[in-house]
GROMACS .gro file of C-alpha atoms in nm:
model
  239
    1UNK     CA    1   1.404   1.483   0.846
    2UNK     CA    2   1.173   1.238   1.062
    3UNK     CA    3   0.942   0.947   0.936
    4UNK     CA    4   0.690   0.796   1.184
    5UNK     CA    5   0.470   0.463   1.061
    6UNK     CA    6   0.110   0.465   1.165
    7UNK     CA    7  -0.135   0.181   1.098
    8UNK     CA    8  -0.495   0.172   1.122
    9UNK     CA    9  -0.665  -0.172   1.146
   10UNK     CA   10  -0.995  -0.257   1.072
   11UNK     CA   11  -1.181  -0.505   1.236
   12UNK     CA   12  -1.428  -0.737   0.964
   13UNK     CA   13  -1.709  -0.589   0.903
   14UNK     CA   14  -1.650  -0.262   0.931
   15UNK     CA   15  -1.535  -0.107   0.586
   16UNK     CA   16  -1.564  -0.283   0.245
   17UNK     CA   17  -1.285  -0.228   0.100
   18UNK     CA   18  -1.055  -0.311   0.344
   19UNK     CA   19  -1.309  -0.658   0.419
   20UNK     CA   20  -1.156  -0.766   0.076
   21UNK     CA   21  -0.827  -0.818   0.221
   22UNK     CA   22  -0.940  -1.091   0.483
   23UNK     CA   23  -1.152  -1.238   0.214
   24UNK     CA   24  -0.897  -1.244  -0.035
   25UNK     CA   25  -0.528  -1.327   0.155
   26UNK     CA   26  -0.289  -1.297  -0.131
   27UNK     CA   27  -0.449  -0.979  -0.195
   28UNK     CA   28  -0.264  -0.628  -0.119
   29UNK     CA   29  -0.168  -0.263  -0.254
   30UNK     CA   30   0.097  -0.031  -0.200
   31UNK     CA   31   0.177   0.308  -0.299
   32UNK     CA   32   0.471   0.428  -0.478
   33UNK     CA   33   0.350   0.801  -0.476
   34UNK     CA   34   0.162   0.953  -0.261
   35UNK     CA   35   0.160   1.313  -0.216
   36UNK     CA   36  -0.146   1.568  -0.099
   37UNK     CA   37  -0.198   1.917  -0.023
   38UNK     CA   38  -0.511   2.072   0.204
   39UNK     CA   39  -0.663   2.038  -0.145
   40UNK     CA   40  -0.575   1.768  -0.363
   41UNK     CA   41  -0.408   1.444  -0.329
   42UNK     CA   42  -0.278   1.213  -0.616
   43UNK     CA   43  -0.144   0.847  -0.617
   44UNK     CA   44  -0.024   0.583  -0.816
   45UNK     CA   45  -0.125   0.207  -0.611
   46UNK     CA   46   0.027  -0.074  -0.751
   47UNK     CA   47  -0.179  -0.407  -0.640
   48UNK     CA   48  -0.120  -0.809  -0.665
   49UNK     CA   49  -0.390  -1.131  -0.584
   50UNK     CA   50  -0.556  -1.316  -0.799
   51UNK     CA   51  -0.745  -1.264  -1.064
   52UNK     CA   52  -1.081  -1.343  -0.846
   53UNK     CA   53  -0.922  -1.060  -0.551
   54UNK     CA   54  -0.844  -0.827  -0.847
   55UNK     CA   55  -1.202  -0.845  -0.986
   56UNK     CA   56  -1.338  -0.779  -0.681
   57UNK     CA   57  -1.096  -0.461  -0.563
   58UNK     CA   58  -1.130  -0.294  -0.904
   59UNK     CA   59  -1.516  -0.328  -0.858
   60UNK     CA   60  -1.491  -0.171  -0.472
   61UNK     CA   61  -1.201   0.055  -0.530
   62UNK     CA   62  -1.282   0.252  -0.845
   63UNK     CA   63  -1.669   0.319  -0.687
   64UNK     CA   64  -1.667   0.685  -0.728
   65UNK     CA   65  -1.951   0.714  -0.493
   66UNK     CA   66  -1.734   0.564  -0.182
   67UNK     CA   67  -1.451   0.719  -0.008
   68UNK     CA   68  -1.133   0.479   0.024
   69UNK     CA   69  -0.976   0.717   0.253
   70UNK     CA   70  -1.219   0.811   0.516
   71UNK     CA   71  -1.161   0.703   0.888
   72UNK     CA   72  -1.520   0.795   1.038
   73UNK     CA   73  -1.735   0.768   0.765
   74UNK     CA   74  -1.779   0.536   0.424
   75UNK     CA   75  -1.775   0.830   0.186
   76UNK     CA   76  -1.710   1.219   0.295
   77UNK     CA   77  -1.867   1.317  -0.087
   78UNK     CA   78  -1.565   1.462  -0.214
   79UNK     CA   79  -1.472   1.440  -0.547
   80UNK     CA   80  -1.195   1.177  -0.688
   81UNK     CA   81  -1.097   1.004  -1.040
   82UNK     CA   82  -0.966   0.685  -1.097
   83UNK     CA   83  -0.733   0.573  -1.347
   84UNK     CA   84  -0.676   0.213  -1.474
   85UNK     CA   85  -0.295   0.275  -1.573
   86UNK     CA   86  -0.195  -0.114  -1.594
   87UNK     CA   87  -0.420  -0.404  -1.602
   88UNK     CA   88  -0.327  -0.816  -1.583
   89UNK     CA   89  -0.416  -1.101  -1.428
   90UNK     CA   90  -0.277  -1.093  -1.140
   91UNK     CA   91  -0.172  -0.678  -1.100
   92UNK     CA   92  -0.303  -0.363  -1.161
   93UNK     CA   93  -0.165   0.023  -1.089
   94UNK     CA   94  -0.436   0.252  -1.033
   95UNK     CA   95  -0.410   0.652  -1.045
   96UNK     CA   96  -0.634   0.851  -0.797
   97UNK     CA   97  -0.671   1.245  -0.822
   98UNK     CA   98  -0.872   1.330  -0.519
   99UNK     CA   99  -1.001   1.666  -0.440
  100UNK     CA  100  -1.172   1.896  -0.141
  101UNK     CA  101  -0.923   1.688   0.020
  102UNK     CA  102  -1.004   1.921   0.390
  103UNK     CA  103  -1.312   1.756   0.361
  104UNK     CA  104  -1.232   1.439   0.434
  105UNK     CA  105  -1.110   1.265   0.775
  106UNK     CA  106  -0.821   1.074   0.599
  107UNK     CA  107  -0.472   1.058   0.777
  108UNK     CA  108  -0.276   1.288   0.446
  109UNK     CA  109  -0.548   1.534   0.566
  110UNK     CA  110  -0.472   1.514   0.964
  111UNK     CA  111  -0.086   1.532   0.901
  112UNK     CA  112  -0.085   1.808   0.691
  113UNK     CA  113  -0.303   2.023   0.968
  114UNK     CA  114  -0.065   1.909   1.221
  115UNK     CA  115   0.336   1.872   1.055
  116UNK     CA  116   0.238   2.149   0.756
  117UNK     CA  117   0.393   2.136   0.413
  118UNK     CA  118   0.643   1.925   0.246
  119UNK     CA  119   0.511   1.597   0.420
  120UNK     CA  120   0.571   1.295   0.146
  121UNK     CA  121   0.344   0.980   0.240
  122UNK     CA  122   0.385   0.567   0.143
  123UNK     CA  123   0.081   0.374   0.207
  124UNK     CA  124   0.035  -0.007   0.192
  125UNK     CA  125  -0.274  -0.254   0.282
  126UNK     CA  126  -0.284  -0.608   0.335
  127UNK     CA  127  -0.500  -0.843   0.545
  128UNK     CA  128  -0.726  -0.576   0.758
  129UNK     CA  129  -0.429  -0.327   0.809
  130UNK     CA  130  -0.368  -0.016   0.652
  131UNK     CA  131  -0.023   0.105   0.674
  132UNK     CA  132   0.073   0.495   0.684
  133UNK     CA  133   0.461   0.567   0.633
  134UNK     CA  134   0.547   0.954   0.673
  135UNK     CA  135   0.838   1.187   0.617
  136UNK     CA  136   0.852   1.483   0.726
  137UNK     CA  137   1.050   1.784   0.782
  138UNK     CA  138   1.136   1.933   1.172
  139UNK     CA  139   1.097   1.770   1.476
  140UNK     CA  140   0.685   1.771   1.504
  141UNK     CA  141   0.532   1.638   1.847
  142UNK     CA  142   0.294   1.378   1.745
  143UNK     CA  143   0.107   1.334   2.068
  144UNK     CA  144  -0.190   1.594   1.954
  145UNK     CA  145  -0.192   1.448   1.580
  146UNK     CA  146  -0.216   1.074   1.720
  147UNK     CA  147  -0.517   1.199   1.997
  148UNK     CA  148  -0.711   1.392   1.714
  149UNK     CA  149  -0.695   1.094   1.480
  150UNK     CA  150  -0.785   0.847   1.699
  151UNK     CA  151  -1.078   1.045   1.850
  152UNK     CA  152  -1.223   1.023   1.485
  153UNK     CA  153  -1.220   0.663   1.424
  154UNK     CA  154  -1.558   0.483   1.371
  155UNK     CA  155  -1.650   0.184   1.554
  156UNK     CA  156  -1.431  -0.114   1.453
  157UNK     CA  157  -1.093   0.047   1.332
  158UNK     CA  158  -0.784   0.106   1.588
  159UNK     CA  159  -0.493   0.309   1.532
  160UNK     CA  160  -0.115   0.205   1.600
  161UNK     CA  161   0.223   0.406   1.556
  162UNK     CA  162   0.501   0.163   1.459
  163UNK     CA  163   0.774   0.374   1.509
  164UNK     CA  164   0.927   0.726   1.498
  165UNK     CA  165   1.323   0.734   1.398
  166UNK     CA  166   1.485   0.933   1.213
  167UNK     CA  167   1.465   0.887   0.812
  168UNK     CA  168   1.673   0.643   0.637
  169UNK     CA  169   1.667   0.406   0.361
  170UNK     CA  170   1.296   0.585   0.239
  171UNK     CA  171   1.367   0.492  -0.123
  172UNK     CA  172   1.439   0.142  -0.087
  173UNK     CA  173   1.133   0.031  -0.254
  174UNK     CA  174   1.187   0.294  -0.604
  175UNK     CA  175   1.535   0.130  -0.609
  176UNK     CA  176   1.444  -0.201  -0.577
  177UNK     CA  177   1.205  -0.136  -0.868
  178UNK     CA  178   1.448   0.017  -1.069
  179UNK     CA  179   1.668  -0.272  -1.047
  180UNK     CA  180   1.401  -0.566  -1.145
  181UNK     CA  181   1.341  -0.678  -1.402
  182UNK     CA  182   0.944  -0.725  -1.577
  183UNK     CA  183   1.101  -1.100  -1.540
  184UNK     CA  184   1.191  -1.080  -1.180
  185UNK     CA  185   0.887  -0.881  -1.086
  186UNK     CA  186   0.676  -1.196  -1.255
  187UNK     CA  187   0.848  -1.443  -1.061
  188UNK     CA  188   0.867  -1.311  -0.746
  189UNK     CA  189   0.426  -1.200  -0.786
  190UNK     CA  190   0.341  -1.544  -0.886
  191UNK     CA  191   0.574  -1.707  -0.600
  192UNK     CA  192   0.392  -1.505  -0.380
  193UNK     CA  193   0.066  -1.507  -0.503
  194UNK     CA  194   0.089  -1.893  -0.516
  195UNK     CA  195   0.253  -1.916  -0.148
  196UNK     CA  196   0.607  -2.058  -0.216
  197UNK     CA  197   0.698  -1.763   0.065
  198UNK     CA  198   0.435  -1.957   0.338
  199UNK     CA  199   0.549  -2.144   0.595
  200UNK     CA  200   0.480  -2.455   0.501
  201UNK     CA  201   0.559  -2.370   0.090
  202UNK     CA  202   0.252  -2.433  -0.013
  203UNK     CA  203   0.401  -2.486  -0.433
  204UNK     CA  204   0.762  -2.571  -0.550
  205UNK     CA  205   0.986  -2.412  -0.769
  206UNK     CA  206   0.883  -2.666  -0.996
  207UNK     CA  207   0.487  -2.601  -0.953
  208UNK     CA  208   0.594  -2.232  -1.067
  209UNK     CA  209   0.759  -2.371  -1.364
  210UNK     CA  210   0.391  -2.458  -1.475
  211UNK     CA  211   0.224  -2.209  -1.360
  212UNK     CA  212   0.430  -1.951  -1.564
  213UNK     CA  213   0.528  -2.168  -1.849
  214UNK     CA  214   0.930  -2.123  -1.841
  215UNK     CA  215   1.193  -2.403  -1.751
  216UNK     CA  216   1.224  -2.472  -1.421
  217UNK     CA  217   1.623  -2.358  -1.413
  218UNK     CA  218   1.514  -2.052  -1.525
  219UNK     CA  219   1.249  -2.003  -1.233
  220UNK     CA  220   1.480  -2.081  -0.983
  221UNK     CA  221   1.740  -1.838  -1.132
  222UNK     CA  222   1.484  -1.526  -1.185
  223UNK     CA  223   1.384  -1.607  -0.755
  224UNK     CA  224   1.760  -1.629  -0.641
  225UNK     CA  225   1.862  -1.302  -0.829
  226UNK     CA  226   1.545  -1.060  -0.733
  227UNK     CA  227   1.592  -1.182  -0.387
  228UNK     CA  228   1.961  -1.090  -0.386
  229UNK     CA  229   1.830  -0.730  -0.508
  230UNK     CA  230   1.553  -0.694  -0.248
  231UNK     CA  231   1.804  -0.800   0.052
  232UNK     CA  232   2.114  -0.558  -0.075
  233UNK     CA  233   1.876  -0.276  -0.118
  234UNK     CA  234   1.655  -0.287   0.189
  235UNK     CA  235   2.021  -0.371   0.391
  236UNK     CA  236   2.224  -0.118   0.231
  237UNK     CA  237   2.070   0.224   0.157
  238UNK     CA  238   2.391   0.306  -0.093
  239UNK     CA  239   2.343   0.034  -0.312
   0.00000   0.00000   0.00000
């Protein structure tokens, strides 16, 4: 098995969606499945801002008459349904069932042409970039896939591979979920969400106390142990 990472950026301007995630910096999405045939493609996205960003995503994302996916065009007129499976105030997870999915100039569509069947996908978009993580069976030449994709990019968008290596520690993310907590997952949004991860903090363990209404110990004890997950999981891919 192989996994290559490729990431298309969009300049301002030049898609809405993806214009919310300048506008809105604590905004971003990721996908825990993502899987597509020539004909269909279905996904759960799991996304975090504030309430303001979420607002504002829900009402670009979930437009039925816009294509989130396309790289040359705003909307290739295929047909897709959104699901609101999880709503708060700062998070939401979203399932898309997307159809006539040869129709439209997205990368699930370009990879499958090029590496075939049995191709699983992650996705993830934050601050203008949209992030493609792909693993895939054989020993593919991507040369041809990267040249065909790029020569269908509209005006403003540019596209990167990150890296090509052979696969490893792919389910680091459903394990790290699996091990924390509704508690831990709270803490660690809201920290982020309220920039206790900047450089300069921004809030203190203490301004999270308020912010989430539990004692201060017990904030700085929910942070310490999902971080302890997150760095044994992403370093170790038996744990």
């Amino acid at each position: 098995m192989r996994e290559f990472e490729f990431v298309v950026r969009f300049s301002e301007g030049t898609d809405e969606l993806m214009d919310l995630f300048y506008e809105y910096p604590s905004l971003r999405s990721r996908s825990s499945v993502c899987s597509s045939t020539e004909d269909v493609m279905w996904r759960v996205d799991h996304v975090v801002g504030t309430p303001e960003a979420l607002s504002a995503f829900e009402e670009v994302f979930l437009d039925e008459t816009r294509c989130n996916e396309c790289l040359d065009a705003p909307d290739c007129h295929t047909h897709r349904d959104y699901h609101v499976l999880d709503r708060s105030d700062h998070s939401m997870t979203v399932y898309t069932y997307r159809e006539e999915v040869s129709n439209c100039h997205s990368i699930p569509r370009y990879v499958l042409e090029h590496v075939g069947p049995g191709v699983i996908f992650e996705s993830s978009r934050r601050e203008g970039a949209y992030r493609w993580r792909i693993l895939y069976p054989g020993d593919h030449p991507l040369g041809e896939l990267y040249e065909t994709i790029e020569a269908q990019l509209r005006d403003g968008l540019q596209l990167d591979v990150e890296h090509l290596t052979n696969a490893g520690n792919w389910d680091a993310e459903a394990r790290i979920a699996a091990d924390l907590s509704a508690a831990h997952w709270e803490a660690l949004e809201t920290a982020v969400e309220h920039g206790y991860y900047e450089r300069p903090r921004t809030v203190t363990v203490e301004d999270l106390s308020g912010v989430l209404d539990v004692p201060r110990s017990t904030v700085q004890y929910r942070l310490r142990t999902a971080e302890d997950i997150v760095m044994s999981k992403l370093g170790d891919p038996e744990a």
